[in-house]
CSV table of C-alpha atoms in Angstrom, one decimal:
chain,number,residue,atom,x,y,z
W,245,MET,CA,25.3,11.6,-42.6
W,246,ALA,CA,25.7,8.1,-44.1
W,247,ARG,CA,25.1,7.7,-47.8
W,248,LYS,CA,24.4,4.5,-49.5
W,249,ALA,CA,27.3,3.3,-51.7
W,250,HIS,CA,26.9,1.9,-55.2
W,251,PRO,CA,27.4,-1.8,-55.6
W,252,VAL,CA,31.0,-2.9,-56.3
W,253,ALA,CA,32.6,-6.0,-57.5
W,254,ALA,CA,34.3,-8.4,-55.1
W,255,ASN,CA,37.8,-7.3,-56.2
W,256,GLY,CA,37.0,-3.8,-55.0
W,257,SER,CA,38.2,-2.1,-58.1
W,258,ASP,CA,35.5,-2.5,-60.7
W,259,THR,CA,31.8,-1.8,-60.4
W,260,ALA,CA,29.5,-4.7,-60.4
W,261,LEU,CA,27.5,-5.2,-63.7
W,262,SER,CA,23.8,-5.9,-63.7
W,263,PRO,CA,22.2,-7.9,-66.6
W,264,ASP,CA,20.7,-4.7,-68.1
W,265,THR,CA,24.1,-2.9,-68.1
W,266,ARG,CA,24.6,-1.2,-71.5
W,267,PRO,CA,27.4,-2.5,-73.7
W,268,GLU,CA,29.3,0.9,-73.5
W,269,ASP,CA,29.0,0.8,-69.7
W,270,ARG,CA,30.5,-2.8,-69.7
W,271,ARG,CA,33.5,-1.5,-71.8
W,272,ASP,CA,33.9,1.4,-69.4
W,273,ALA,CA,33.7,-0.8,-66.3
W,274,SER,CA,37.2,-2.0,-66.8
W,275,ARG,CA,38.4,1.6,-66.2
W,276,ARG,CA,36.3,2.1,-63.1
W,277,ALA,CA,37.6,2.0,-59.6
W,278,ARG,CA,36.5,2.1,-55.9
W,279,ILE,CA,38.7,3.4,-53.2
W,280,GLU,CA,38.3,4.1,-49.5
W,281,VAL,CA,39.8,7.0,-47.6
W,282,ALA,CA,39.9,7.2,-43.8
W,283,PHE,CA,40.4,10.5,-41.9
W,284,ASP,CA,42.0,10.5,-38.4
W,285,GLU,CA,40.8,13.9,-37.2
W,286,GLN,CA,37.0,13.2,-37.0
W,287,ALA,CA,36.3,16.7,-35.5
W,288,THR,CA,36.9,18.3,-38.9
W,289,LEU,CA,34.7,16.0,-40.9
W,290,GLY,CA,31.5,18.0,-40.5
W,291,ILE,CA,33.2,21.0,-42.1
W,292,LEU,CA,35.0,18.8,-44.6
W,293,PHE,CA,31.8,17.2,-45.9
W,294,GLY,CA,29.8,20.4,-45.6
W,295,GLU,CA,26.2,21.0,-44.5
W,296,PHE,CA,24.1,18.1,-45.9
W,297,ASP,CA,27.2,16.8,-47.6
W,298,ALA,CA,27.3,19.9,-49.9
W,299,ASN,CA,31.1,19.7,-50.4
W,300,LEU,CA,30.9,16.1,-51.4
W,301,VAL,CA,28.1,16.8,-53.8
W,302,GLN,CA,30.2,19.6,-55.4
W,303,ILE,CA,33.1,17.2,-56.0
W,304,GLU,CA,30.7,14.5,-57.3
W,305,ASN,CA,29.1,16.9,-59.8
W,306,ARG,CA,32.5,18.3,-61.1
W,307,LEU,CA,34.4,15.0,-61.3
W,308,GLY,CA,31.5,12.6,-62.2
W,309,VAL,CA,32.1,10.3,-59.2
W,310,TYR,CA,30.0,9.0,-56.3
W,311,ILE,CA,31.1,9.6,-52.8
W,312,GLY,CA,29.6,7.7,-49.8
W,313,ALA,CA,30.5,8.9,-46.3
W,314,ARG,CA,30.1,6.7,-43.2
W,315,GLY,CA,31.8,7.6,-39.9
W,316,ASN,CA,35.4,8.7,-40.6
W,317,LYS,CA,35.6,6.9,-43.9
W,318,VAL,CA,34.7,7.9,-47.4
W,319,VAL,CA,34.2,5.6,-50.4
W,320,ILE,CA,34.7,7.1,-53.8
W,321,GLU,CA,33.5,5.3,-57.0
W,322,GLY,CA,33.9,6.2,-60.7
W,323,THR,CA,36.5,6.1,-63.4
W,324,ALA,CA,40.0,5.5,-62.1
W,325,ASP,CA,41.2,8.9,-63.1
W,326,SER,CA,38.3,10.8,-61.6
W,327,VAL,CA,38.4,8.7,-58.4
W,328,GLY,CA,42.1,9.5,-58.0
W,329,ARG,CA,41.5,13.3,-58.4
W,330,ALA,CA,38.5,13.2,-56.0
W,331,ARG,CA,40.6,11.5,-53.4
W,332,ASP,CA,43.4,14.1,-53.8
W,333,VAL,CA,41.0,17.0,-53.5
W,334,LEU,CA,39.5,15.6,-50.3
W,335,LEU,CA,42.9,15.0,-48.8
W,336,LYS,CA,44.0,18.6,-49.7
W,337,MET,CA,40.7,19.9,-48.2
W,338,HIS,CA,41.4,18.0,-45.0
W,339,GLU,CA,44.9,19.3,-44.9
W,340,LYS,CA,43.7,22.9,-45.3
W,341,LEU,CA,41.3,22.5,-42.4
W,342,LEU,CA,44.0,21.1,-40.1
W,343,THR,CA,46.1,24.2,-40.8
W,344,GLY,CA,43.2,26.6,-40.1
W,345,GLU,CA,42.5,27.5,-43.7
W,346,GLU,CA,39.0,28.1,-45.0
W,347,VAL,CA,37.4,25.5,-47.3
W,348,ASP,CA,34.5,27.2,-49.0
W,349,ALA,CA,32.9,26.4,-52.4
W,350,GLY,CA,35.4,28.6,-54.2
W,351,ALA,CA,38.4,26.9,-52.6
W,352,ILE,CA,37.0,23.5,-53.4
W,353,ASP,CA,36.3,24.5,-57.0
W,354,ALA,CA,39.9,25.8,-57.3
W,355,LEU,CA,41.3,22.5,-55.9
W,356,ILE,CA,39.2,20.6,-58.4
W,357,SER,CA,40.5,22.7,-61.3
W,358,MET,CA,44.1,22.3,-60.0
W,359,ALA,CA,43.6,18.5,-59.8
W,360,ASP,CA,43.0,18.5,-63.5
W,361,GLU,CA,46.5,20.0,-64.1
W,362,PRO,CA,49.4,17.6,-64.0
W,363,THR,CA,51.8,20.5,-63.3
W,364,LEU,CA,50.1,21.0,-60.0
W,365,ASP,CA,50.3,17.3,-58.9
W,366,GLY,CA,52.6,18.3,-56.1
W,367,ILE,CA,50.1,20.8,-54.7
W,368,ILE,CA,47.3,18.2,-54.6
W,369,THR,CA,48.9,14.9,-53.8
W,370,GLY,CA,52.3,15.7,-52.3
W,371,LYS,CA,54.0,13.2,-54.6
W,372,ALA,CA,55.9,15.9,-56.3
W,373,LYS,CA,57.5,19.0,-54.8
W,374,ALA,CA,54.8,21.0,-53.0
W,375,PRO,CA,54.7,24.7,-53.6
W,376,SER,CA,56.8,26.7,-51.1
W,377,ILE,CA,54.9,29.9,-52.0
W,378,MET,CA,52.2,31.5,-49.9
W,379,ILE,CA,51.3,35.0,-48.8
W,380,ARG,CA,50.5,35.8,-45.1
W,381,THR,CA,48.5,38.9,-44.2
W,382,ARG,CA,46.9,40.1,-41.0
W,383,LYS,CA,43.6,38.3,-41.8
W,384,LYS,CA,44.4,35.3,-43.9
W,385,THR,CA,47.0,33.2,-45.7
W,386,ILE,CA,46.7,33.1,-49.4
W,387,VAL,CA,47.9,30.0,-51.4
W,388,PRO,CA,47.7,29.5,-55.2
W,389,ARG,CA,44.2,28.6,-56.5
W,390,SER,CA,45.4,27.8,-60.0
W,391,ALA,CA,48.6,26.8,-61.7
W,392,MET,CA,49.1,30.3,-63.1
W,393,GLN,CA,48.5,31.9,-59.7
W,394,GLY,CA,51.3,29.8,-58.4
W,395,GLU,CA,53.7,31.1,-61.1
W,396,TYR,CA,52.4,34.7,-60.5
W,397,MET,CA,53.1,34.4,-56.8
W,398,HIS,CA,56.6,33.3,-57.5
W,399,GLN,CA,57.1,36.3,-59.8
W,400,LEU,CA,55.7,38.6,-57.2
W,401,ALA,CA,58.4,37.3,-54.8
W,402,SER,CA,61.3,37.5,-57.2
W,403,ARG,CA,60.8,40.1,-60.0
W,404,ASP,CA,61.1,43.9,-59.8
W,405,VAL,CA,58.3,44.6,-62.3
W,406,ILE,CA,55.5,42.2,-63.0
W,407,PHE,CA,52.8,42.5,-65.7
W,408,ALA,CA,49.6,40.5,-64.9
W,409,LEU,CA,47.4,40.0,-67.9
W,410,GLY,CA,44.0,38.3,-68.1
W,411,PRO,CA,40.2,38.4,-67.5
W,412,ALA,CA,38.3,39.4,-64.4
W,413,GLY,CA,38.3,36.9,-61.5
W,414,THR,CA,41.8,35.5,-61.9
W,415,GLY,CA,43.1,37.2,-58.8
W,416,LYS,CA,45.5,39.5,-60.6
W,417,THR,CA,44.9,42.5,-58.3
W,418,TYR,CA,43.9,40.7,-55.2
W,419,VAL,CA,47.1,38.6,-55.0
W,420,ALA,CA,49.2,41.6,-55.8
W,421,VAL,CA,47.6,43.6,-53.0
W,422,ALA,CA,48.0,40.6,-50.6
W,423,GLN,CA,51.7,40.4,-51.5
W,424,ALA,CA,52.1,44.2,-51.0
W,425,ILE,CA,50.4,44.1,-47.5
W,426,SER,CA,52.6,41.1,-46.5
W,427,GLN,CA,55.8,43.1,-47.4
W,428,LEU,CA,54.5,46.2,-45.7
W,429,ILE,CA,53.8,44.2,-42.5
W,430,THR,CA,57.3,42.7,-42.5
W,431,GLY,CA,58.9,46.1,-43.2
W,432,SER,CA,60.6,45.1,-46.5
W,433,VAL,CA,58.8,48.1,-48.0
W,434,GLN,CA,57.8,51.3,-46.3
W,435,ARG,CA,54.8,52.3,-48.5
W,436,LEU,CA,52.0,50.7,-50.5
W,437,ILE,CA,50.9,52.7,-53.5
W,438,LEU,CA,47.8,51.7,-55.4
W,439,SER,CA,46.8,53.4,-58.6
W,440,ARG,CA,44.5,53.1,-61.6
W,441,PRO,CA,43.4,55.4,-64.5
W,442,ALA,CA,40.2,57.3,-63.8
W,443,VAL,CA,38.4,56.0,-66.9
W,444,GLU,CA,34.7,55.1,-67.0
W,445,ALA,CA,33.9,51.6,-68.3
W,446,GLY,CA,31.7,52.9,-71.1
W,447,GLU,CA,29.5,55.2,-69.0
W,448,LYS,CA,29.4,58.9,-68.9
W,449,LEU,CA,29.3,59.8,-65.2
W,450,GLY,CA,29.5,63.5,-65.6
W,451,PHE,CA,30.8,65.9,-62.9
W,452,LEU,CA,31.0,64.0,-59.6
W,453,PRO,CA,30.3,66.0,-56.4
W,454,GLY,CA,32.7,66.4,-53.5
W,455,ASP,CA,36.4,67.1,-53.0
W,456,MET,CA,39.2,65.3,-55.0
W,457,LYS,CA,39.2,62.2,-52.8
W,458,GLU,CA,35.4,61.9,-53.1
W,459,LYS,CA,35.6,62.3,-56.9
W,460,VAL,CA,38.2,59.6,-57.4
W,461,ASP,CA,37.2,57.0,-54.7
W,462,PRO,CA,34.5,55.4,-56.9
W,463,TYR,CA,37.2,54.4,-59.5
W,464,LEU,CA,39.5,53.0,-56.7
W,465,ARG,CA,36.9,51.0,-54.8
W,466,PRO,CA,38.1,47.6,-56.0
W,467,LEU,CA,41.5,48.4,-54.4
W,468,TYR,CA,39.9,49.3,-51.1
W,469,ASP,CA,37.9,46.1,-51.2
W,470,ALA,CA,41.1,44.0,-51.6
W,471,LEU,CA,42.8,46.0,-48.8
W,472,TYR,CA,40.0,45.4,-46.3
W,473,ASP,CA,39.9,41.7,-47.1
W,474,CYS,CA,43.5,41.3,-46.2
W,475,MET,CA,43.9,43.7,-43.3
W,476,PRO,CA,41.6,44.8,-40.4
W,477,PRO,CA,39.7,47.9,-41.5
W,478,GLU,CA,41.0,50.0,-38.6
W,479,GLN,CA,44.6,49.2,-39.6
W,480,VAL,CA,43.9,50.1,-43.3
W,481,ASP,CA,42.4,53.4,-42.3
W,482,ARG,CA,45.2,54.2,-39.9
W,483,ARG,CA,47.9,53.4,-42.5
W,484,ILE,CA,46.0,55.5,-45.1
W,485,ALA,CA,45.9,58.4,-42.7
W,486,SER,CA,49.6,58.1,-42.0
W,487,GLY,CA,50.5,57.8,-45.7
W,488,GLU,CA,51.8,54.3,-45.5
W,489,ILE,CA,49.1,53.3,-47.9
W,490,GLU,CA,48.3,55.7,-50.7
W,491,ILE,CA,45.5,55.2,-53.2
W,492,ALA,CA,45.4,57.7,-56.1
W,493,PRO,CA,44.7,58.0,-59.9
W,494,ILE,CA,47.7,57.5,-62.2
W,495,ALA,CA,47.7,61.2,-63.0
W,496,PHE,CA,49.0,61.8,-59.4
W,497,MET,CA,52.1,59.8,-60.1
W,498,ARG,CA,53.7,62.3,-62.5
W,499,GLY,CA,57.0,63.9,-61.3
W,500,ARG,CA,57.4,61.4,-58.4
W,501,THR,CA,60.1,58.8,-57.6
W,502,LEU,CA,58.5,55.8,-55.8
W,503,ALA,CA,61.3,54.4,-53.6
W,504,ASP,CA,60.9,51.8,-50.8
W,505,ALA,CA,57.4,51.1,-52.1
W,506,PHE,CA,55.2,48.4,-53.4
W,507,VAL,CA,53.4,50.0,-56.3
W,508,ILE,CA,50.3,48.5,-58.0
W,509,LEU,CA,48.6,49.8,-61.2
W,510,ASP,CA,45.2,48.3,-61.7
W,511,GLU,CA,43.1,48.5,-64.9
W,512,ALA,CA,46.3,49.2,-66.8
W,513,GLN,CA,44.7,48.5,-70.1
W,514,ASN,CA,43.1,51.9,-69.9
W,515,THR,CA,46.4,53.8,-69.8
W,516,THR,CA,47.8,55.5,-72.9
W,517,LYS,CA,51.4,54.8,-74.0
W,518,GLU,CA,52.5,58.1,-72.5
W,519,GLN,CA,50.8,57.4,-69.2
W,520,MET,CA,52.4,53.9,-69.0
W,521,LYS,CA,55.9,55.2,-69.8
W,522,MET,CA,55.5,57.9,-67.1
W,523,PHE,CA,54.3,55.4,-64.5
W,524,LEU,CA,57.1,52.8,-65.2
W,525,THR,CA,59.8,55.4,-65.0
W,526,ARG,CA,58.6,56.4,-61.4
W,527,PHE,CA,60.4,53.2,-60.2
W,528,GLY,CA,62.8,53.8,-57.4
W,529,GLN,CA,65.2,52.0,-55.1
W,530,ASN,CA,64.0,49.0,-53.1
W,531,SER,CA,60.6,49.0,-54.9
W,532,ARG,CA,58.4,46.5,-56.6
W,533,MET,CA,55.9,47.4,-59.3
W,534,VAL,CA,52.9,45.3,-60.5
W,535,ILE,CA,50.8,46.3,-63.5
W,536,CYS,CA,47.4,44.5,-63.8
W,537,GLY,CA,45.0,44.6,-66.6
W,538,ASP,CA,42.9,42.8,-69.2
W,539,PRO,CA,44.0,43.7,-72.7
W,540,LYS,CA,40.6,42.7,-74.1
W,541,GLN,CA,38.7,45.3,-72.0
W,542,VAL,CA,40.1,48.6,-73.2
W,543,ASP,CA,37.9,51.7,-72.4
W,544,ILE,CA,40.3,54.4,-73.5
W,545,PRO,CA,38.2,57.3,-75.0
W,546,GLY,CA,38.4,57.6,-78.7
W,547,GLY,CA,38.8,53.9,-79.4
W,548,ASP,CA,41.8,54.3,-81.8
W,549,ARG,CA,44.6,54.7,-79.3
W,550,MET,CA,46.8,51.8,-78.5
W,551,SER,CA,46.7,50.6,-74.9
W,552,GLY,CA,49.8,51.5,-72.9
W,553,LEU,CA,49.6,48.0,-71.3
W,554,ALA,CA,49.8,46.2,-74.7
W,555,ASP,CA,52.6,48.5,-75.8
W,556,ALA,CA,54.6,48.1,-72.6
W,557,VAL,CA,54.4,44.3,-72.7
W,558,GLU,CA,55.5,44.2,-76.3
W,559,ARG,CA,58.5,46.3,-75.6
W,560,LEU,CA,59.6,45.0,-72.2
W,561,GLU,CA,58.7,41.3,-71.9
W,562,ASP,CA,62.3,40.2,-72.6
W,563,VAL,CA,63.9,42.8,-70.4
W,564,GLU,CA,65.8,41.4,-67.4
W,565,GLY,CA,64.0,41.8,-64.1
W,566,ILE,CA,60.6,42.0,-65.7
W,567,GLY,CA,58.0,39.2,-65.5
W,568,VAL,CA,54.8,38.6,-67.4
W,569,THR,CA,52.0,36.4,-66.2
W,570,ARG,CA,49.2,35.6,-68.6
W,571,PHE,CA,46.0,34.3,-67.1
W,572,GLY,CA,43.3,32.6,-69.1
W,573,VAL,CA,39.6,31.7,-68.7
W,574,GLY,CA,40.7,28.5,-66.9
W,575,ASP,CA,42.3,30.5,-64.2
W,576,VAL,CA,39.1,32.3,-63.1
W,577,VAL,CA,38.8,31.6,-59.3
W,578,ARG,CA,35.5,33.3,-58.6
W,579,HIS,CA,32.2,31.5,-58.9
W,580,PRO,CA,32.5,28.9,-61.7
W,581,ILE,CA,29.8,30.7,-63.7
W,582,VAL,CA,32.2,33.7,-64.0
W,583,GLY,CA,34.6,31.6,-66.0
W,584,ARG,CA,31.8,30.4,-68.3
W,585,ILE,CA,30.6,33.9,-68.8
W,586,VAL,CA,34.1,35.1,-69.7
W,587,GLU,CA,34.5,32.2,-72.1
W,588,ALA,CA,31.1,32.9,-73.8
W,589,TYR,CA,32.1,36.5,-74.4
W,590,GLU,CA,35.6,35.7,-75.7
W,591,GLY,CA,34.3,33.0,-77.9
W,592,ASP,CA,32.6,35.4,-80.3
W,593,GLY,CA,35.8,37.5,-80.6
W,594,SER,CA,34.3,40.5,-78.9
């Protein structure tokens, strides 16, 4: 769908000025630019632009530019910095489509956020060294959606024990599960063990009905969701039945040695110091352990007990072989409103 472009000056770099242009706009005009981008693979343009140009509108709204599409060409207008970032986001989106990756609203928003970070210039433009890190699973290929996710993925591939700290929506658990599945598929580990403390988030759920599995499954549902998103459901169920994938509360870890395994502890902020020490000392040969949690969301009953996660990071951060990744509000890769919600709650110190 063609879109009418804004008027531009003859030199193609500054916007044309009308007689009623405001003085501040005249000053800003010297910093404005117009560039044209042509795409060779026209078959992908419908997906690239989105239905009713929704993807282009998303970029326009986030970066404050105007994008006009005609045929296989796109004209981008705005400040020089924003135009450059919009171009790089579009090129990266096109590159993803050519390699079979999905380009949805979340992926676009992540690319826009990453385009604001100079440390990720290589990911967006290819002018610097592009990231060599990605995670392949049965259902999808996961690439970093933020600078910190890139660092996290490097740690997952190189460290024995990794602490991932930060708010909801930053991909702490999801990326760890994807890495675990990738290693299980390739045979570098023999088992995937997922655990979390069975602590209610402020509610009193009472006595749950059913056998032990039915009692603890509600606490572990987020881990199941990540598994099913990275591997076909029938394979997940088969591997759970065979014991290759085990999902259990942290209390079930006592007395075990977890060798040849990728072990993930989720919601680790709700462990006590004793539980965390017990869990960490289960580490066995040819294993990897990832501990995920948000230190600001502690639900340990009593309220006066120190979180085992905070205690462990304080003690172990400088120990060889241990990595710590700290995510912030800017690393939230869910819907943009999630990041704004997290920021609003953290802003009042609660």
